[in-house]
């Protein structure tokens, strides 16, 4: 494994931590900021797809409200 492979893996793990933390703390702006402006967030098991950072932000807030 090269140094670049290790660095890439570290960055992926850091992103996964940010994603989880933002969702758990209900920081919807931070959660959405982890996606590109044209990003897509899919949850196939729930039949959900959000396209764009704005839609992702609104979607995570709506989903979290349903989980309460």
PDB file of N, CA and C in Angstrom:
ATOM      1  N   UNK A   1       0.854  -1.172   0.000  1.00  0.00           N
ATOM      2  CA  UNK A   1       0.000   0.000   0.000  1.00  0.00           C
ATOM      3  C   UNK A   1       0.902   1.237   0.000  1.00  0.00           C
ATOM      4  N   UNK A   2       0.629   2.150  -0.910  1.00  0.00           N
ATOM      5  CA  UNK A   2       1.448   3.353  -1.036  1.00  0.00           C
ATOM      6  C   UNK A   2       1.025   4.402  -0.006  1.00  0.00           C
ATOM      7  N   UNK A   3       1.874   5.401   0.131  1.00  0.00           N
ATOM      8  CA  UNK A   3       1.548   6.510   1.019  1.00  0.00           C
ATOM      9  C   UNK A   3       0.256   7.180   0.563  1.00  0.00           C
ATOM     10  N   UNK A   4       0.082   7.341  -0.751  1.00  0.00           N
ATOM     11  CA  UNK A   4      -1.135   7.968  -1.283  1.00  0.00           C
ATOM     12  C   UNK A   4      -2.373   7.144  -0.945  1.00  0.00           C
ATOM     13  N   UNK A   5      -2.253   5.819  -1.029  1.00  0.00           N
ATOM     14  CA  UNK A   5      -3.375   4.948  -0.658  1.00  0.00           C
ATOM     15  C   UNK A   5      -3.766   5.158   0.806  1.00  0.00           C
ATOM     16  N   UNK A   6      -2.770   5.267   1.652  1.00  0.00           N
ATOM     17  CA  UNK A   6      -3.017   5.472   3.082  1.00  0.00           C
ATOM     18  C   UNK A   6      -3.663   6.836   3.317  1.00  0.00           C
ATOM     19  N   UNK A   7      -3.148   7.861   2.647  1.00  0.00           N
ATOM     20  CA  UNK A   7      -3.708   9.210   2.783  1.00  0.00           C
ATOM     21  C   UNK A   7      -5.151   9.246   2.286  1.00  0.00           C
ATOM     22  N   UNK A   8      -5.408   8.585   1.156  1.00  0.00           N
ATOM     23  CA  UNK A   8      -6.775   8.531   0.623  1.00  0.00           C
ATOM     24  C   UNK A   8      -7.717   7.844   1.600  1.00  0.00           C
ATOM     25  N   UNK A   9      -7.276   6.742   2.153  1.00  0.00           N
ATOM     26  CA  UNK A   9      -8.102   5.999   3.106  1.00  0.00           C
ATOM     27  C   UNK A   9      -8.401   6.856   4.340  1.00  0.00           C
ATOM     28  N   UNK A  10      -7.404   7.575   4.807  1.00  0.00           N
ATOM     29  CA  UNK A  10      -7.584   8.457   5.960  1.00  0.00           C
ATOM     30  C   UNK A  10      -8.630   9.526   5.655  1.00  0.00           C
ATOM     31  N   UNK A  11      -8.555  10.134   4.471  1.00  0.00           N
ATOM     32  CA  UNK A  11      -9.517  11.171   4.091  1.00  0.00           C
ATOM     33  C   UNK A  11     -10.934  10.608   3.967  1.00  0.00           C
ATOM     34  N   UNK A  12     -11.057   9.411   3.431  1.00  0.00           N
ATOM     35  CA  UNK A  12     -12.374   8.774   3.315  1.00  0.00           C
ATOM     36  C   UNK A  12     -12.955   8.511   4.698  1.00  0.00           C
ATOM     37  N   UNK A  13     -12.145   8.017   5.609  1.00  0.00           N
ATOM     38  CA  UNK A  13     -12.611   7.754   6.976  1.00  0.00           C
ATOM     39  C   UNK A  13     -13.008   9.051   7.675  1.00  0.00           C
ATOM     40  N   UNK A  14     -12.248  10.124   7.442  1.00  0.00           N
ATOM     41  CA  UNK A  14     -12.582  11.419   8.038  1.00  0.00           C
ATOM     42  C   UNK A  14     -13.919  11.917   7.497  1.00  0.00           C
ATOM     43  N   UNK A  15     -14.143  11.749   6.197  1.00  0.00           N
ATOM     44  CA  UNK A  15     -15.405  12.162   5.588  1.00  0.00           C
ATOM     45  C   UNK A  15     -16.567  11.346   6.151  1.00  0.00           C
ATOM     46  N   UNK A  16     -16.353  10.068   6.309  1.00  0.00           N
ATOM     47  CA  UNK A  16     -17.399   9.218   6.883  1.00  0.00           C
ATOM     48  C   UNK A  16     -17.737   9.664   8.311  1.00  0.00           C
ATOM     49  N   UNK A  17     -16.729  10.038   9.072  1.00  0.00           N
ATOM     50  CA  UNK A  17     -16.957  10.543  10.421  1.00  0.00           C
ATOM     51  C   UNK A  17     -17.742  11.845  10.419  1.00  0.00           C
ATOM     52  N   UNK A  18     -17.391  12.749   9.512  1.00  0.00           N
ATOM     53  CA  UNK A  18     -18.118  14.017   9.379  1.00  0.00           C
ATOM     54  C   UNK A  18     -19.578  13.771   9.023  1.00  0.00           C
ATOM     55  N   UNK A  19     -19.805  12.869   8.073  1.00  0.00           N
ATOM     56  CA  UNK A  19     -21.150  12.510   7.603  1.00  0.00           C
ATOM     57  C   UNK A  19     -21.989  11.987   8.773  1.00  0.00           C
ATOM     58  N   UNK A  20     -21.426  11.064   9.521  1.00  0.00           N
ATOM     59  CA  UNK A  20     -22.130  10.467  10.655  1.00  0.00           C
ATOM     60  C   UNK A  20     -22.389  11.498  11.743  1.00  0.00           C
ATOM     61  N   UNK A  21     -21.368  12.270  12.081  1.00  0.00           N
ATOM     62  CA  UNK A  21     -21.506  13.265  13.139  1.00  0.00           C
ATOM     63  C   UNK A  21     -22.534  14.331  12.767  1.00  0.00           C
ATOM     64  N   UNK A  22     -22.495  14.809  11.536  1.00  0.00           N
ATOM     65  CA  UNK A  22     -23.451  15.832  11.094  1.00  0.00           C
ATOM     66  C   UNK A  22     -24.880  15.301  11.159  1.00  0.00           C
ATOM     67  N   UNK A  23     -25.073  14.069  10.759  1.00  0.00           N
ATOM     68  CA  UNK A  23     -26.410  13.476  10.826  1.00  0.00           C
ATOM     69  C   UNK A  23     -26.880  13.272  12.252  1.00  0.00           C
ATOM     70  N   UNK A  24     -26.003  12.765  13.101  1.00  0.00           N
ATOM     71  CA  UNK A  24     -26.382  12.483  14.487  1.00  0.00           C
ATOM     72  C   UNK A  24     -26.649  13.749  15.293  1.00  0.00           C
ATOM     73  N   UNK A  25     -25.937  14.831  14.965  1.00  0.00           N
ATOM     74  CA  UNK A  25     -26.122  16.086  15.697  1.00  0.00           C
ATOM     75  C   UNK A  25     -27.145  16.998  15.029  1.00  0.00           C
ATOM     76  N   UNK A  26     -27.746  16.486  13.957  1.00  0.00           N
ATOM     77  CA  UNK A  26     -28.773  17.228  13.214  1.00  0.00           C
ATOM     78  C   UNK A  26     -28.258  18.565  12.696  1.00  0.00           C
ATOM     79  N   UNK A  27     -27.006  18.579  12.304  1.00  0.00           N
ATOM     80  CA  UNK A  27     -26.416  19.773  11.694  1.00  0.00           C
ATOM     81  C   UNK A  27     -26.630  19.641  10.190  1.00  0.00           C
ATOM     82  N   UNK A  28     -27.816  20.016   9.748  1.00  0.00           N
ATOM     83  CA  UNK A  28     -28.234  19.777   8.369  1.00  0.00           C
ATOM     84  C   UNK A  28     -27.413  20.572   7.359  1.00  0.00           C
ATOM     85  N   UNK A  29     -27.007  21.785   7.718  1.00  0.00           N
ATOM     86  CA  UNK A  29     -26.163  22.569   6.814  1.00  0.00           C
ATOM     87  C   UNK A  29     -24.812  21.878   6.623  1.00  0.00           C
ATOM     88  N   UNK A  30     -24.237  21.427   7.709  1.00  0.00           N
ATOM     89  CA  UNK A  30     -22.951  20.719   7.634  1.00  0.00           C
ATOM     90  C   UNK A  30     -23.094  19.430   6.840  1.00  0.00           C
ATOM     91  N   UNK A  31     -24.168  18.695   7.071  1.00  0.00           N
ATOM     92  CA  UNK A  31     -24.416  17.453   6.342  1.00  0.00           C
ATOM     93  C   UNK A  31     -24.450  17.732   4.843  1.00  0.00           C
ATOM     94  N   UNK A  32     -25.240  18.718   4.435  1.00  0.00           N
ATOM     95  CA  UNK A  32     -25.371  19.040   3.012  1.00  0.00           C
ATOM     96  C   UNK A  32     -24.056  19.536   2.426  1.00  0.00           C
ATOM     97  N   UNK A  33     -23.247  20.220   3.223  1.00  0.00           N
ATOM     98  CA  UNK A  33     -21.979  20.758   2.724  1.00  0.00           C
ATOM     99  C   UNK A  33     -20.985  19.663   2.345  1.00  0.00           C
ATOM    100  N   UNK A  34     -21.232  18.447   2.785  1.00  0.00           N
ATOM    101  CA  UNK A  34     -20.342  17.336   2.451  1.00  0.00           C
ATOM    102  C   UNK A  34     -20.554  16.840   1.025  1.00  0.00           C
ATOM    103  N   UNK A  35     -21.594  17.330   0.365  1.00  0.00           N
ATOM    104  CA  UNK A  35     -21.903  16.958  -1.014  1.00  0.00           C
ATOM    105  C   UNK A  35     -21.541  18.109  -1.944  1.00  0.00           C
ATOM    106  N   UNK A  36     -21.227  17.796  -3.197  1.00  0.00           N
ATOM    107  CA  UNK A  36     -21.023  18.847  -4.187  1.00  0.00           C
ATOM    108  C   UNK A  36     -22.358  19.518  -4.468  1.00  0.00           C
ATOM    109  N   UNK A  37     -22.314  20.672  -5.124  1.00  0.00           N
ATOM    110  CA  UNK A  37     -23.548  21.401  -5.438  1.00  0.00           C
ATOM    111  C   UNK A  37     -24.520  20.529  -6.232  1.00  0.00           C
ATOM    112  N   UNK A  38     -23.991  19.669  -7.103  1.00  0.00           N
ATOM    113  CA  UNK A  38     -24.834  18.787  -7.928  1.00  0.00           C
ATOM    114  C   UNK A  38     -24.852  17.358  -7.383  1.00  0.00           C
ATOM    115  N   UNK A  39     -24.521  17.205  -6.107  1.00  0.00           N
ATOM    116  CA  UNK A  39     -24.445  15.878  -5.507  1.00  0.00           C
ATOM    117  C   UNK A  39     -25.786  15.165  -5.467  1.00  0.00           C
ATOM    118  N   UNK A  40     -25.708  13.844  -5.335  1.00  0.00           N
ATOM    119  CA  UNK A  40     -26.906  13.010  -5.253  1.00  0.00           C
ATOM    120  C   UNK A  40     -26.765  12.119  -4.027  1.00  0.00           C
ATOM    121  N   UNK A  41     -27.803  12.078  -3.216  1.00  0.00           N
ATOM    122  CA  UNK A  41     -27.848  11.201  -2.042  1.00  0.00           C
ATOM    123  C   UNK A  41     -28.998  10.238  -2.250  1.00  0.00           C
ATOM    124  N   UNK A  42     -28.661   8.961  -2.335  1.00  0.00           N
ATOM    125  CA  UNK A  42     -29.671   7.923  -2.574  1.00  0.00           C
ATOM    126  C   UNK A  42     -29.766   6.993  -1.371  1.00  0.00           C
ATOM    127  N   UNK A  43     -30.990   6.643  -1.032  1.00  0.00           N
ATOM    128  CA  UNK A  43     -31.248   5.616  -0.028  1.00  0.00           C
ATOM    129  C   UNK A  43     -32.181   4.621  -0.712  1.00  0.00           C
ATOM    130  N   UNK A  44     -31.618   3.649  -1.439  1.00  0.00           N
ATOM    131  CA  UNK A  44     -32.438   2.730  -2.236  1.00  0.00           C
ATOM    132  C   UNK A  44     -33.476   1.973  -1.420  1.00  0.00           C
ATOM    133  N   UNK A  45     -33.118   1.565  -0.211  1.00  0.00           N
ATOM    134  CA  UNK A  45     -34.031   0.784   0.618  1.00  0.00           C
ATOM    135  C   UNK A  45     -35.298   1.559   0.960  1.00  0.00           C
ATOM    136  N   UNK A  46     -35.197   2.882   0.975  1.00  0.00           N
ATOM    137  CA  UNK A  46     -36.346   3.728   1.303  1.00  0.00           C
ATOM    138  C   UNK A  46     -36.969   4.352   0.056  1.00  0.00           C
ATOM    139  N   UNK A  47     -36.371   4.066  -1.105  1.00  0.00           N
ATOM    140  CA  UNK A  47     -36.878   4.646  -2.345  1.00  0.00           C
ATOM    141  C   UNK A  47     -36.716   6.152  -2.402  1.00  0.00           C
ATOM    142  N   UNK A  48     -35.622   6.646  -1.812  1.00  0.00           N
ATOM    143  CA  UNK A  48     -35.400   8.083  -1.696  1.00  0.00           C
ATOM    144  C   UNK A  48     -34.183   8.487  -2.514  1.00  0.00           C
ATOM    145  N   UNK A  49     -34.308   9.632  -3.196  1.00  0.00           N
ATOM    146  CA  UNK A  49     -33.175  10.213  -3.913  1.00  0.00           C
ATOM    147  C   UNK A  49     -33.292  11.726  -3.839  1.00  0.00           C
ATOM    148  N   UNK A  50     -32.233  12.373  -3.400  1.00  0.00           N
ATOM    149  CA  UNK A  50     -32.173  13.829  -3.336  1.00  0.00           C
ATOM    150  C   UNK A  50     -31.060  14.291  -4.264  1.00  0.00           C
ATOM    151  N   UNK A  51     -31.382  15.255  -5.129  1.00  0.00           N
ATOM    152  CA  UNK A  51     -30.422  15.753  -6.110  1.00  0.00           C
ATOM    153  C   UNK A  51     -30.197  17.234  -5.843  1.00  0.00           C
ATOM    154  N   UNK A  52     -28.999  17.619  -5.573  1.00  0.00           N
ATOM    155  CA  UNK A  52     -28.503  18.977  -5.306  1.00  0.00           C
ATOM    156  C   UNK A  52     -28.310  19.152  -3.804  1.00  0.00           C
ATOM    157  N   UNK A  53     -27.398  20.011  -3.471  1.00  0.00           N
ATOM    158  CA  UNK A  53     -27.093  20.263  -2.063  1.00  0.00           C
ATOM    159  C   UNK A  53     -28.328  20.779  -1.320  1.00  0.00           C
ATOM    160  N   UNK A  54     -29.101  21.638  -1.966  1.00  0.00           N
ATOM    161  CA  UNK A  54     -30.289  22.194  -1.323  1.00  0.00           C
ATOM    162  C   UNK A  54     -31.328  21.108  -1.050  1.00  0.00           C
ATOM    163  N   UNK A  55     -31.534  20.230  -2.017  1.00  0.00           N
ATOM    164  CA  UNK A  55     -32.508  19.150  -1.836  1.00  0.00           C
ATOM    165  C   UNK A  55     -32.031  18.159  -0.771  1.00  0.00           C
ATOM    166  N   UNK A  56     -30.742  17.904  -0.735  1.00  0.00           N
ATOM    167  CA  UNK A  56     -30.176  17.010   0.283  1.00  0.00           C
ATOM    168  C   UNK A  56     -30.400  17.607   1.671  1.00  0.00           C
ATOM    169  N   UNK A  57     -30.168  18.906   1.803  1.00  0.00           N
ATOM    170  CA  UNK A  57     -30.346  19.569   3.097  1.00  0.00           C
ATOM    171  C   UNK A  57     -31.809  19.480   3.550  1.00  0.00           C
ATOM    172  N   UNK A  58     -32.733  19.782   2.650  1.00  0.00           N
ATOM    173  CA  UNK A  58     -34.157  19.702   2.981  1.00  0.00           C
ATOM    174  C   UNK A  58     -34.565  18.258   3.257  1.00  0.00           C
ATOM    175  N   UNK A  59     -34.007  17.327   2.497  1.00  0.00           N
ATOM    176  CA  UNK A  59     -34.356  15.919   2.648  1.00  0.00           C
ATOM    177  C   UNK A  59     -33.914  15.338   3.973  1.00  0.00           C
ATOM    178  N   UNK A  60     -32.684  15.643   4.407  1.00  0.00           N
ATOM    179  CA  UNK A  60     -32.200  15.088   5.672  1.00  0.00           C
ATOM    180  C   UNK A  60     -33.013  15.657   6.833  1.00  0.00           C
ATOM    181  N   UNK A  61     -33.390  16.924   6.742  1.00  0.00           N
ATOM    182  CA  UNK A  61     -34.210  17.503   7.807  1.00  0.00           C
ATOM    183  C   UNK A  61     -35.584  16.832   7.854  1.00  0.00           C
ATOM    184  N   UNK A  62     -36.183  16.607   6.698  1.00  0.00           N
ATOM    185  CA  UNK A  62     -37.493  15.952   6.627  1.00  0.00           C
ATOM    186  C   UNK A  62     -37.409  14.513   7.145  1.00  0.00           C
ATOM    187  N   UNK A  63     -36.375  13.787   6.742  1.00  0.00           N
ATOM    188  CA  UNK A  63     -36.218  12.404   7.197  1.00  0.00           C
ATOM    189  C   UNK A  63     -36.006  12.335   8.704  1.00  0.00           C
ATOM    190  N   UNK A  64     -35.166  13.218   9.230  1.00  0.00           N
ATOM    191  CA  UNK A  64     -34.906  13.221  10.676  1.00  0.00           C
ATOM    192  C   UNK A  64     -36.199  13.486  11.450  1.00  0.00           C
ATOM    193  N   UNK A  65     -37.040  14.384  10.940  1.00  0.00           N
ATOM    194  CA  UNK A  65     -38.310  14.688  11.612  1.00  0.00           C
ATOM    195  C   UNK A  65     -39.207  13.451  11.654  1.00  0.00           C
ATOM    196  N   UNK A  66     -39.158  12.638  10.602  1.00  0.00           N
ATOM    197  CA  UNK A  66     -39.966  11.415  10.560  1.00  0.00           C
ATOM    198  C   UNK A  66     -39.455  10.345  11.518  1.00  0.00           C
ATOM    199  N   UNK A  67     -38.170  10.398  11.876  1.00  0.00           N
ATOM    200  CA  UNK A  67     -37.580   9.377  12.741  1.00  0.00           C
ATOM    201  C   UNK A  67     -37.820   9.650  14.214  1.00  0.00           C
ATOM    202  N   UNK A  68     -38.324  10.835  14.528  1.00  0.00           N
ATOM    203  CA  UNK A  68     -38.568  11.178  15.941  1.00  0.00           C
ATOM    204  C   UNK A  68     -39.781  10.466  16.475  1.00  0.00           C
TER     205      UNK A  68
END
